[in-house]
mmCIF file of N, CA and C in Angstrom:
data_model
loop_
_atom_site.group_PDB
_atom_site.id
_atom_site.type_symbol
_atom_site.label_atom_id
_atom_site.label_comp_id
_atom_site.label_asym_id
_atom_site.label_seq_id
_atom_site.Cartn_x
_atom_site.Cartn_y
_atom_site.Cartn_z
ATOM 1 N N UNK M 1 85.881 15.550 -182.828
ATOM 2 C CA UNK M 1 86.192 16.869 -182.292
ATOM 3 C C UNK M 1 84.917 17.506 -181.758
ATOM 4 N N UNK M 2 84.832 18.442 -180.351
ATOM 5 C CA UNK M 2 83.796 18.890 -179.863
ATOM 6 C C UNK M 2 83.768 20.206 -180.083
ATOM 7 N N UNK M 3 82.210 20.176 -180.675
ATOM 8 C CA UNK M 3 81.774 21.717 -181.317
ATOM 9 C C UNK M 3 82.173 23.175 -181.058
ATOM 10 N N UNK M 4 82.469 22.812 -178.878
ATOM 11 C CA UNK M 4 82.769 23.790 -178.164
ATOM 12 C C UNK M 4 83.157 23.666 -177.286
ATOM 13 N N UNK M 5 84.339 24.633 -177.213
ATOM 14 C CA UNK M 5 85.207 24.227 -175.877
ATOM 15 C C UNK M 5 84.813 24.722 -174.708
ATOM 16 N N UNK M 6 85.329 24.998 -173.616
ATOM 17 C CA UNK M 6 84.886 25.302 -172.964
ATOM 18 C C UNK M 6 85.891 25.844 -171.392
ATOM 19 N N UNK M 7 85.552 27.059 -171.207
ATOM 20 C CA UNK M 7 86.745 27.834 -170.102
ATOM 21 C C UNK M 7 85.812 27.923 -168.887
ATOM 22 N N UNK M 8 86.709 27.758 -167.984
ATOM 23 C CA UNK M 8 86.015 28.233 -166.431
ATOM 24 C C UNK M 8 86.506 29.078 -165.664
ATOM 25 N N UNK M 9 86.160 30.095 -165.795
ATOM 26 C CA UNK M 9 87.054 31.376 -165.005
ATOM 27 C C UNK M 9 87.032 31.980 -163.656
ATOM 28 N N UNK M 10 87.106 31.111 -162.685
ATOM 29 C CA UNK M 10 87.006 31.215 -161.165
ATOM 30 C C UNK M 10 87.774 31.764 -160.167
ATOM 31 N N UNK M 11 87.120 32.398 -159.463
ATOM 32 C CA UNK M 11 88.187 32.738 -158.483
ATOM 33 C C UNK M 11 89.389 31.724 -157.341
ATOM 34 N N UNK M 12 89.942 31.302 -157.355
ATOM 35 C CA UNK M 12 91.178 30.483 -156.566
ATOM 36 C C UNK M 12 91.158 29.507 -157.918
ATOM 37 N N UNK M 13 91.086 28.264 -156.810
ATOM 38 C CA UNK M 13 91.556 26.845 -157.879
ATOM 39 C C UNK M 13 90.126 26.263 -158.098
ATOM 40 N N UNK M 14 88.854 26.915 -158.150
ATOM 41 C CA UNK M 14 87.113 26.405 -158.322
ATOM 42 C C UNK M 14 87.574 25.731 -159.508
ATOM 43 N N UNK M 15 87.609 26.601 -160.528
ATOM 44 C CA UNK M 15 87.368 26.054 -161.904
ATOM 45 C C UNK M 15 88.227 24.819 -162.065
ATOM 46 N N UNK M 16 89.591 24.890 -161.725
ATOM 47 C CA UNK M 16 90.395 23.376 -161.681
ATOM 48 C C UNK M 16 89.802 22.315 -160.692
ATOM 49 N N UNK M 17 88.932 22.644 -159.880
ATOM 50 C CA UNK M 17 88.594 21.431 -158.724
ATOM 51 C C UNK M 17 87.591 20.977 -159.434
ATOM 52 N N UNK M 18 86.634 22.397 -160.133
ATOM 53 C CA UNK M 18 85.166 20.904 -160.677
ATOM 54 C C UNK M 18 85.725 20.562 -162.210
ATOM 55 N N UNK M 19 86.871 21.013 -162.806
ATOM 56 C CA UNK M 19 87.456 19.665 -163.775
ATOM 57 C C UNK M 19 87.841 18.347 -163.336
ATOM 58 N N UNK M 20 88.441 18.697 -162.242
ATOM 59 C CA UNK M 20 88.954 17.512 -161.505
ATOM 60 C C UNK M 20 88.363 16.410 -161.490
ATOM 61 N N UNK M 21 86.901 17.220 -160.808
ATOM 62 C CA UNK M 21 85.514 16.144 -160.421
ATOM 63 C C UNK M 21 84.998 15.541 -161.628
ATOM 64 N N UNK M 22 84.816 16.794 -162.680
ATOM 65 C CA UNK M 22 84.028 16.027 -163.794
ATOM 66 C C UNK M 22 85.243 15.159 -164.697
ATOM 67 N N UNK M 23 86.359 15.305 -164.620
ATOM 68 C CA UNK M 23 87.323 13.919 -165.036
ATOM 69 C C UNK M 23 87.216 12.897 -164.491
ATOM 70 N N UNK M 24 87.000 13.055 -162.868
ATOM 71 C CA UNK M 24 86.760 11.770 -161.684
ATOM 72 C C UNK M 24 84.974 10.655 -162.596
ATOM 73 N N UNK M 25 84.695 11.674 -162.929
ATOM 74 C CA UNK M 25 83.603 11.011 -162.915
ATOM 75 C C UNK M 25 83.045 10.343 -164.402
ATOM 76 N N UNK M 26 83.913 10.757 -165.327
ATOM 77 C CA UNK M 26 83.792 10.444 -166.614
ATOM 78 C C UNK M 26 84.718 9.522 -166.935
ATOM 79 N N UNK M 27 86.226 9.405 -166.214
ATOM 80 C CA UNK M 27 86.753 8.219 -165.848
ATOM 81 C C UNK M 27 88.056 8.870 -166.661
ATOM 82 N N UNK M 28 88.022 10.501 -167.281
ATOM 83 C CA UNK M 28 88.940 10.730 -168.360
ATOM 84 C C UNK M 28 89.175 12.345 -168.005
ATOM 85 N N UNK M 29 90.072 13.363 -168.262
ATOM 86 C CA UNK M 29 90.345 14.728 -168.526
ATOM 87 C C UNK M 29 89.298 14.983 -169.968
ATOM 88 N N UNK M 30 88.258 15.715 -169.760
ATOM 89 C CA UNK M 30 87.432 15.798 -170.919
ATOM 90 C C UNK M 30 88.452 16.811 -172.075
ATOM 91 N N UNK M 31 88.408 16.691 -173.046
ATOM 92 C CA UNK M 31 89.095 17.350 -174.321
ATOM 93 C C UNK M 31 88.520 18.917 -174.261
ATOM 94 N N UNK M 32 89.797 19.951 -174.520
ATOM 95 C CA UNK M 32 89.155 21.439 -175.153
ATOM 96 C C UNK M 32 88.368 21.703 -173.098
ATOM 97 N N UNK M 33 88.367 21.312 -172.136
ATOM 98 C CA UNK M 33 87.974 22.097 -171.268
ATOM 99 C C UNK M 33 89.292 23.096 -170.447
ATOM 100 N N UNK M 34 89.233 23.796 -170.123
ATOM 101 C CA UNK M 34 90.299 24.645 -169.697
ATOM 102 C C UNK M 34 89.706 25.104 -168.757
ATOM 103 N N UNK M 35 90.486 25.468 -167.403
ATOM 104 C CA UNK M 35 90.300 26.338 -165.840
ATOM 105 C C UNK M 35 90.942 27.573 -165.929
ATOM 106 N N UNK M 36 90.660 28.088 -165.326
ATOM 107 C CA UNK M 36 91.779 29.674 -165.529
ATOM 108 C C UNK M 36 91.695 29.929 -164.123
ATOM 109 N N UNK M 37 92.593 29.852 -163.204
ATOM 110 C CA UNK M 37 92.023 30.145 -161.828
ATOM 111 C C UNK M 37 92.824 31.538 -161.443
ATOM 112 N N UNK M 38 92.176 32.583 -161.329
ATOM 113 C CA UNK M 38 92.381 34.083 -160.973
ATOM 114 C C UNK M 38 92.806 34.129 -159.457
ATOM 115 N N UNK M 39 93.776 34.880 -158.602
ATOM 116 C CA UNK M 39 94.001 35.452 -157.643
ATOM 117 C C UNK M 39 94.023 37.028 -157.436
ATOM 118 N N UNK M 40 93.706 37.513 -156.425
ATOM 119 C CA UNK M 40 93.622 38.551 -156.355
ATOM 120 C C UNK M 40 94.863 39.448 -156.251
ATOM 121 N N UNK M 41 96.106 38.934 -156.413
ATOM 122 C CA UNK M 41 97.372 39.551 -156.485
ATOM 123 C C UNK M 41 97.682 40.138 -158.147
ATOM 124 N N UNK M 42 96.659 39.530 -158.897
ATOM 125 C CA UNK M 42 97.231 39.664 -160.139
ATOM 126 C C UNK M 42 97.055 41.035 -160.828
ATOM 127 N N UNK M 43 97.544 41.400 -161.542
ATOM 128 C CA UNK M 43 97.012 42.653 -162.429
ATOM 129 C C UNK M 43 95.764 42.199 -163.945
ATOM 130 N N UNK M 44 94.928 43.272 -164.054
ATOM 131 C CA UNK M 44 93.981 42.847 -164.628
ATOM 132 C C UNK M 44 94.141 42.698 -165.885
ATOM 133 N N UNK M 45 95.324 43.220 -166.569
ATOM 134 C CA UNK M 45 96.023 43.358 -167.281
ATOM 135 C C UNK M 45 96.597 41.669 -167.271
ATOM 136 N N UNK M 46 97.136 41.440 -166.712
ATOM 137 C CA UNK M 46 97.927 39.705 -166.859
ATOM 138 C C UNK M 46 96.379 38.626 -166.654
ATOM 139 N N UNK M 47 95.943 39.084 -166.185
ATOM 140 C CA UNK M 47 94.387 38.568 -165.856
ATOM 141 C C UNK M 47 93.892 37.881 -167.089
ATOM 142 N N UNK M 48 93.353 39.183 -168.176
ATOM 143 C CA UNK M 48 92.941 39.487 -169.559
ATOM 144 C C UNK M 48 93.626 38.422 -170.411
ATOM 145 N N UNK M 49 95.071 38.926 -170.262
ATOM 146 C CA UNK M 49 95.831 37.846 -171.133
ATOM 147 C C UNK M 49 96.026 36.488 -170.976
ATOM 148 N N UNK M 50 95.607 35.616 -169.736
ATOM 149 C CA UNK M 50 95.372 34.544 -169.248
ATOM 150 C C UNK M 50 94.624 34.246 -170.245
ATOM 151 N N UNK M 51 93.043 35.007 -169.851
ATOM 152 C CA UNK M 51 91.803 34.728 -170.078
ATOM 153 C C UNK M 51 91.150 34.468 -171.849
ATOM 154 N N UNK M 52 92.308 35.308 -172.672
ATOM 155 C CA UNK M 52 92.117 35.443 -173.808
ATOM 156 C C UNK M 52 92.896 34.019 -174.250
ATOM 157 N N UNK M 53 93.876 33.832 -174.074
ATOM 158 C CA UNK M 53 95.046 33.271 -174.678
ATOM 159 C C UNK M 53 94.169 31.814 -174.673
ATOM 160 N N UNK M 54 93.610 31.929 -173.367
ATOM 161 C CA UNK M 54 93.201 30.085 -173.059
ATOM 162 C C UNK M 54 91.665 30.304 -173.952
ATOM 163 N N UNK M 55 90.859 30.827 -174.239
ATOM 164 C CA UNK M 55 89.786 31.250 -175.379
ATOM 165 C C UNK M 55 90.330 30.858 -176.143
ATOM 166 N N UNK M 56 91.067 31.651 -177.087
ATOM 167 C CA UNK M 56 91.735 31.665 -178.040
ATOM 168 C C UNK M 56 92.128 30.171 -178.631
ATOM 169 N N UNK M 57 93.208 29.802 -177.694
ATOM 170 C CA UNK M 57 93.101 28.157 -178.033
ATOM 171 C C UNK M 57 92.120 27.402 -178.100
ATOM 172 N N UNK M 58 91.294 27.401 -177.735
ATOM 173 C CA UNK M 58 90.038 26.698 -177.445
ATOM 174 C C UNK M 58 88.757 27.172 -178.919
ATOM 175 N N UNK M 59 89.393 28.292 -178.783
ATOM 176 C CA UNK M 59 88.514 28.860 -180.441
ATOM 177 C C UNK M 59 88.918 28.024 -182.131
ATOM 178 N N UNK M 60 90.230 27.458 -181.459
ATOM 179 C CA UNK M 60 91.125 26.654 -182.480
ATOM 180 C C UNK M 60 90.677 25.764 -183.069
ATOM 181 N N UNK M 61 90.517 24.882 -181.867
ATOM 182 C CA UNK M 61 90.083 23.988 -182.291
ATOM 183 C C UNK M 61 88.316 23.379 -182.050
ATOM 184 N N UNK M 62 87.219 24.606 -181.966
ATOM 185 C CA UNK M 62 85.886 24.009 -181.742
ATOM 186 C C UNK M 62 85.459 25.281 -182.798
ATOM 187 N N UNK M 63 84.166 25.255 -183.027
ATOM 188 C CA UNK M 63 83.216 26.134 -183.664
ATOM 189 C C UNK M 63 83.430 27.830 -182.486
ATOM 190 N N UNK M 64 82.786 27.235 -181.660
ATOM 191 C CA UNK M 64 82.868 28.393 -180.618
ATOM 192 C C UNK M 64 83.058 28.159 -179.116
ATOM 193 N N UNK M 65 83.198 29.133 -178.218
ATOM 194 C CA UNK M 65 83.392 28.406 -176.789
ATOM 195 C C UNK M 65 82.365 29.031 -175.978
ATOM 196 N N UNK M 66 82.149 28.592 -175.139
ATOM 197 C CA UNK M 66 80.847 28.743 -173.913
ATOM 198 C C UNK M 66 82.370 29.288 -172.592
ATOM 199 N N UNK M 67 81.947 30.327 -172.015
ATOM 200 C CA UNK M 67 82.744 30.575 -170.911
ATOM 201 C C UNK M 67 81.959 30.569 -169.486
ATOM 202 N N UNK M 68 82.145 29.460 -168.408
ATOM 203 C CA UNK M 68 81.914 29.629 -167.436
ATOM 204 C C UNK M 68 82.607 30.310 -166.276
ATOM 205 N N UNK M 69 81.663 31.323 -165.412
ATOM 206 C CA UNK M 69 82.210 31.848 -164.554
ATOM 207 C C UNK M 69 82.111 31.850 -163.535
ATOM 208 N N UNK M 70 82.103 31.859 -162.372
ATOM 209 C CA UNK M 70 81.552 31.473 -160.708
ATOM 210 C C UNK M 70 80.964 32.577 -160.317
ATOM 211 N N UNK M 71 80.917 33.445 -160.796
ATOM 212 C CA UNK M 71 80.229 34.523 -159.764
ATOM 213 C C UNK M 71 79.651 35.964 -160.809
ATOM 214 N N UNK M 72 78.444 35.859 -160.898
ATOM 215 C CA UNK M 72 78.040 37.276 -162.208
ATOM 216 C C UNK M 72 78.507 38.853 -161.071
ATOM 217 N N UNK M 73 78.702 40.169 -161.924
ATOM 218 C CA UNK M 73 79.420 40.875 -161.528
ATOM 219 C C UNK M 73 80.563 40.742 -160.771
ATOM 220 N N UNK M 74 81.375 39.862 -160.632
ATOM 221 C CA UNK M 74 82.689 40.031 -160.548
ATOM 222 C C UNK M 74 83.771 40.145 -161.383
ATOM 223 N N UNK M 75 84.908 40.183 -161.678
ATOM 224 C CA UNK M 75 86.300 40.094 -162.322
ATOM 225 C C UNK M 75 85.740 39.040 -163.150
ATOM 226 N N UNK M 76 85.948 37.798 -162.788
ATOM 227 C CA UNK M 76 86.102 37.081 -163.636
ATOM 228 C C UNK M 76 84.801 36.815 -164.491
ATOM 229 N N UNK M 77 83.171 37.042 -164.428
ATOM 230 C CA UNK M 77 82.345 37.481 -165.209
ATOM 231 C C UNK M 77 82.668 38.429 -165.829
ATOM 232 N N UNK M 78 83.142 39.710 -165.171
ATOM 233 C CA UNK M 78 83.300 41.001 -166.090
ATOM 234 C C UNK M 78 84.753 40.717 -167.681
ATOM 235 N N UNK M 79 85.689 39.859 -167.100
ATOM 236 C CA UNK M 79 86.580 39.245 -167.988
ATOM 237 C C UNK M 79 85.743 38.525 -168.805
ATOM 238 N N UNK M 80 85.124 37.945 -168.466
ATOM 239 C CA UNK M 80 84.274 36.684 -169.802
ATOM 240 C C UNK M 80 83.407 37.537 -170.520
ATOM 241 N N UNK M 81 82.367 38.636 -170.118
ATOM 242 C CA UNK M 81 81.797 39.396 -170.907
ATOM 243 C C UNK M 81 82.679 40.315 -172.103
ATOM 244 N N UNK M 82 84.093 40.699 -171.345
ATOM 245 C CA UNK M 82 84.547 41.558 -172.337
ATOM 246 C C UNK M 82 85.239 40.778 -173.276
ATOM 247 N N UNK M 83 85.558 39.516 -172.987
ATOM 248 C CA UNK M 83 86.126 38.395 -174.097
ATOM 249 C C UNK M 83 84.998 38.094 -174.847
ATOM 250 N N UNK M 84 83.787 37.949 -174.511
ATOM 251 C CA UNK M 84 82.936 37.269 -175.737
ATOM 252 C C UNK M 84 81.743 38.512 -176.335
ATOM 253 N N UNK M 85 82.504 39.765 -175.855
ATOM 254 C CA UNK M 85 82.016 40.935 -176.526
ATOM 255 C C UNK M 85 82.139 40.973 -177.767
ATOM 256 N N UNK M 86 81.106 41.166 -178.824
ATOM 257 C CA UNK M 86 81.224 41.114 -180.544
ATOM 258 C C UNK M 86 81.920 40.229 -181.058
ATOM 259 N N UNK M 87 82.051 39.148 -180.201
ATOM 260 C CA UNK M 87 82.020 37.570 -180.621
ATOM 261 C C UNK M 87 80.802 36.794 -180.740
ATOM 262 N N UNK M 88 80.630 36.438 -181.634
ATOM 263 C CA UNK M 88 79.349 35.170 -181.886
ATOM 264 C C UNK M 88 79.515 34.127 -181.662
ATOM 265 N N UNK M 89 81.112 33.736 -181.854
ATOM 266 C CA UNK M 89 81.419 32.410 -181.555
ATOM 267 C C UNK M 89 82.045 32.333 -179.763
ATOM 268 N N UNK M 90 81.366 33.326 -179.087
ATOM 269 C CA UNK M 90 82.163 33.049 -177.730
ATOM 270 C C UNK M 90 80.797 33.366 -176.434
ATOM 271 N N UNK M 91 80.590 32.349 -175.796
ATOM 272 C CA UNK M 91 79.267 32.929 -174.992
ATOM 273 C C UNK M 91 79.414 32.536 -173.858
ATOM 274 N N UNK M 92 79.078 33.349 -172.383
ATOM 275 C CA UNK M 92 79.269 33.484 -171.039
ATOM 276 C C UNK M 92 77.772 32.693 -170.585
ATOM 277 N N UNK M 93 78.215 32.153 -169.267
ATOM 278 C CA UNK M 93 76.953 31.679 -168.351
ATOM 279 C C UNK M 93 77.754 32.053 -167.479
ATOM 280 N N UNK M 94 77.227 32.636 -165.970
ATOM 281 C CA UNK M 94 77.642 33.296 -164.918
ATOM 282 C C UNK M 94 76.596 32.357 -163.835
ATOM 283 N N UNK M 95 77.667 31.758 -162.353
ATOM 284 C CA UNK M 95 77.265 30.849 -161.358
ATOM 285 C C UNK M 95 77.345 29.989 -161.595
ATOM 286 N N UNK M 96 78.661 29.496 -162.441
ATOM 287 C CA UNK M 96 79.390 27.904 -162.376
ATOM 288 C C UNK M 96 78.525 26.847 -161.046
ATOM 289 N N UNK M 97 78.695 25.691 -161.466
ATOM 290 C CA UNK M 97 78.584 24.867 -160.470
ATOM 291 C C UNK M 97 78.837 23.371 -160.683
ATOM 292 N N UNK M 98 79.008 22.485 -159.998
ATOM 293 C CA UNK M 98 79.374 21.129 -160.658
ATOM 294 C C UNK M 98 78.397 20.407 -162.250
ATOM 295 N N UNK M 99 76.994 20.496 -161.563
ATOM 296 C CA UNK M 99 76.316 20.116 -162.575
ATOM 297 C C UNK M 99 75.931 20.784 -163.954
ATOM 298 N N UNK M 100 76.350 22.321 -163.827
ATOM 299 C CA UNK M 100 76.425 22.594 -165.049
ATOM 300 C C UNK M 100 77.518 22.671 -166.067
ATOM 301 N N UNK M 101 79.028 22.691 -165.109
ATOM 302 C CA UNK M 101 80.076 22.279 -166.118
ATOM 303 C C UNK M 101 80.105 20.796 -166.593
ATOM 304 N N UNK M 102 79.339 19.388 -165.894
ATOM 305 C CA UNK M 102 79.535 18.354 -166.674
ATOM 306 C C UNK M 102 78.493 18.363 -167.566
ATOM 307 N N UNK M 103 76.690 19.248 -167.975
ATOM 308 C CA UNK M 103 76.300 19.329 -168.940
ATOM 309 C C UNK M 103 76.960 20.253 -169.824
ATOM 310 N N UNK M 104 77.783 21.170 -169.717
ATOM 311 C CA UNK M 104 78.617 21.939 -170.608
ATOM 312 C C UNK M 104 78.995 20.609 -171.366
ATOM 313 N N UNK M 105 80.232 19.990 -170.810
ATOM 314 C CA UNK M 105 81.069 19.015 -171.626
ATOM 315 C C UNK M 105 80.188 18.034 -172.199
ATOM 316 N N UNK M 106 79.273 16.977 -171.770
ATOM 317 C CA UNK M 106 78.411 16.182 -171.758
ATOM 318 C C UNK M 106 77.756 16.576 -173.149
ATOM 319 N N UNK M 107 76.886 17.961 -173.218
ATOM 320 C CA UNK M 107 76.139 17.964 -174.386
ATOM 321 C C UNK M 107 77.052 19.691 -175.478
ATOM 322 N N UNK M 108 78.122 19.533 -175.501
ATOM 323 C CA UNK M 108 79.089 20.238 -176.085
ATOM 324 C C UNK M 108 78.797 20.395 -177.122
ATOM 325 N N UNK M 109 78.137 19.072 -178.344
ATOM 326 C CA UNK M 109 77.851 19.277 -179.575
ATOM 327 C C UNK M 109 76.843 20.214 -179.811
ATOM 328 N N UNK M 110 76.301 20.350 -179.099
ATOM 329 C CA UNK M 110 75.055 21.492 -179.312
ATOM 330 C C UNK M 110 75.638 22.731 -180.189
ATOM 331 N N UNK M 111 74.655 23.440 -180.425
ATOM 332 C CA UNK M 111 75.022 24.603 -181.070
ATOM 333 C C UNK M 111 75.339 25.561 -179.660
ATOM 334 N N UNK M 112 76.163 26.820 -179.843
ATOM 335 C CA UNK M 112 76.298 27.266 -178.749
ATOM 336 C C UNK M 112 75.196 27.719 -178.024
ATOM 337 N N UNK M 113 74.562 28.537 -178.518
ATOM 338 C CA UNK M 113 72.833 29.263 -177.663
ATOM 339 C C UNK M 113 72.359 28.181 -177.602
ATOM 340 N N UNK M 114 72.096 27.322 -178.069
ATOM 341 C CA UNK M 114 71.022 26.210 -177.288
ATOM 342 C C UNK M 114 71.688 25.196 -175.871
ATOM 343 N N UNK M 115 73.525 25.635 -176.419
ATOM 344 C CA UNK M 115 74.233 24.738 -174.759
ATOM 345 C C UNK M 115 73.958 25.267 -173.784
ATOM 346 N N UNK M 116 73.764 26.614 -174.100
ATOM 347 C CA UNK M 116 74.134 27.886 -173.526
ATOM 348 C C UNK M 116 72.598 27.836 -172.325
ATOM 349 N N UNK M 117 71.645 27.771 -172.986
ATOM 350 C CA UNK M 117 70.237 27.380 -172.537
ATOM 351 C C UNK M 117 70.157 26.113 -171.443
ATOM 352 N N UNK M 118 70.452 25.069 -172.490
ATOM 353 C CA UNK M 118 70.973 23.879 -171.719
ATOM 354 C C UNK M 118 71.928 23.914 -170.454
ATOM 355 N N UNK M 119 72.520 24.316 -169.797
ATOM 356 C CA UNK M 119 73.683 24.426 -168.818
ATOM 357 C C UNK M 119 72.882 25.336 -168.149
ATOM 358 N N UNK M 120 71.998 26.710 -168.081
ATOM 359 C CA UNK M 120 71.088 27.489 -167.390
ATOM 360 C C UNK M 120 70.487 26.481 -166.852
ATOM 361 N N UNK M 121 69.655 25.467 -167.499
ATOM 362 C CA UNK M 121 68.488 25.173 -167.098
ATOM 363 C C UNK M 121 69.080 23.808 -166.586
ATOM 364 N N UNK M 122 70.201 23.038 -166.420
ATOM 365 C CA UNK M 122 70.731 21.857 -166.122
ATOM 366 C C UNK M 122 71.204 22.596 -164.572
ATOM 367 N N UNK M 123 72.032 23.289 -164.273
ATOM 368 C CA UNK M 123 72.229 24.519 -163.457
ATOM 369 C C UNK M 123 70.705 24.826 -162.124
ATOM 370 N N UNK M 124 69.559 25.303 -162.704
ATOM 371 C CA UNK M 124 68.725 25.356 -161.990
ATOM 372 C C UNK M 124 68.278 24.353 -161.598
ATOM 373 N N UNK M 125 68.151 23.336 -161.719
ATOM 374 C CA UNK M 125 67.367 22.041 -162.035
ATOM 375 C C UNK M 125 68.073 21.624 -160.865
ATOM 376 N N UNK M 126 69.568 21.458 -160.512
ATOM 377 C CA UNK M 126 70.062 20.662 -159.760
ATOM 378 C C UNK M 126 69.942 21.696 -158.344
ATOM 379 N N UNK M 127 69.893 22.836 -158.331
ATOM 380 C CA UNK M 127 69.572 23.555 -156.958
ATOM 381 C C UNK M 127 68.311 23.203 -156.249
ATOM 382 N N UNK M 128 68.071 22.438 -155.273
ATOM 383 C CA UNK M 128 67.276 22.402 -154.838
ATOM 384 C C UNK M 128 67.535 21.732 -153.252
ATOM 385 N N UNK M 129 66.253 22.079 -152.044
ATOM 386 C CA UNK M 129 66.251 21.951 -151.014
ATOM 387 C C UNK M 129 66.380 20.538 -150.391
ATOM 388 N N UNK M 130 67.139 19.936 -149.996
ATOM 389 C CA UNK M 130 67.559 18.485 -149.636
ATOM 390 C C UNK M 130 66.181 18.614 -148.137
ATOM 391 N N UNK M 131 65.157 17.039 -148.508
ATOM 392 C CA UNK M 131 64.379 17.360 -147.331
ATOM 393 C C UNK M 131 64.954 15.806 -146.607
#
């Protein structure tokens, strides 16, 4: 069982496309990862309850969950902050991207603040200028 699950809270179908990829590439649907993909028709209210419910499960069965989000100050950051508000066991990284949701899953056993570190710095690492 993995320490921590892990949500991706994106705007359209992001968060389901880089599961997609990181299943394509691991050869499997990784365990405990969940997408939540937000539209802008929704109420923030049905939003919330998406956003919690799929946490929630994911709180079930790991220690704690890491929530990725695609974009800091938007909806779906501002949703992940108020979900892992006066939670210890629930922690946000904001600017999803391929390579940091497969070190999310990849090094999961971690404790959460040190994945949490890990996926920042796995994240920066892969941005860089193609010469």
């Amino acid at each position: 069982m993995a320490t921590v699950g892990i949500l991706v809270i994106t705007h359209g179908q992001q968060g389901a496309c880089l599961l997609e990829s990181v299943a394509h590439m691991l050869g499997e649907m990784p365990e405990d990862v969940i997408a939540v993909s937000l539209v802008g028709t929704e109420r923030r209210s049905e939003i919330e309850k998406r956003c919690r419910v799929a946490a929630e499960k994911l709180r079930q069965n790991n220690e704690a969950v890491l929530i990725l989000s695609d974009l800091f100050g938007s909806t779906q950051a501002n949703m992940a902050e108020k979900i892992a508000a006066n939670n210890d066991g629930i922690g946000c990284v904001h600017g999803v991207n391929l390579v940091m949701l497969l070190e999310a899953v990849a090094m999961r056993a971690l404790p959460l603040a040190q994945l949490r570190r890990q996926v920042i710095n796995a994240g920066k690492q892969a941005i860089c200028r193609g010469e």
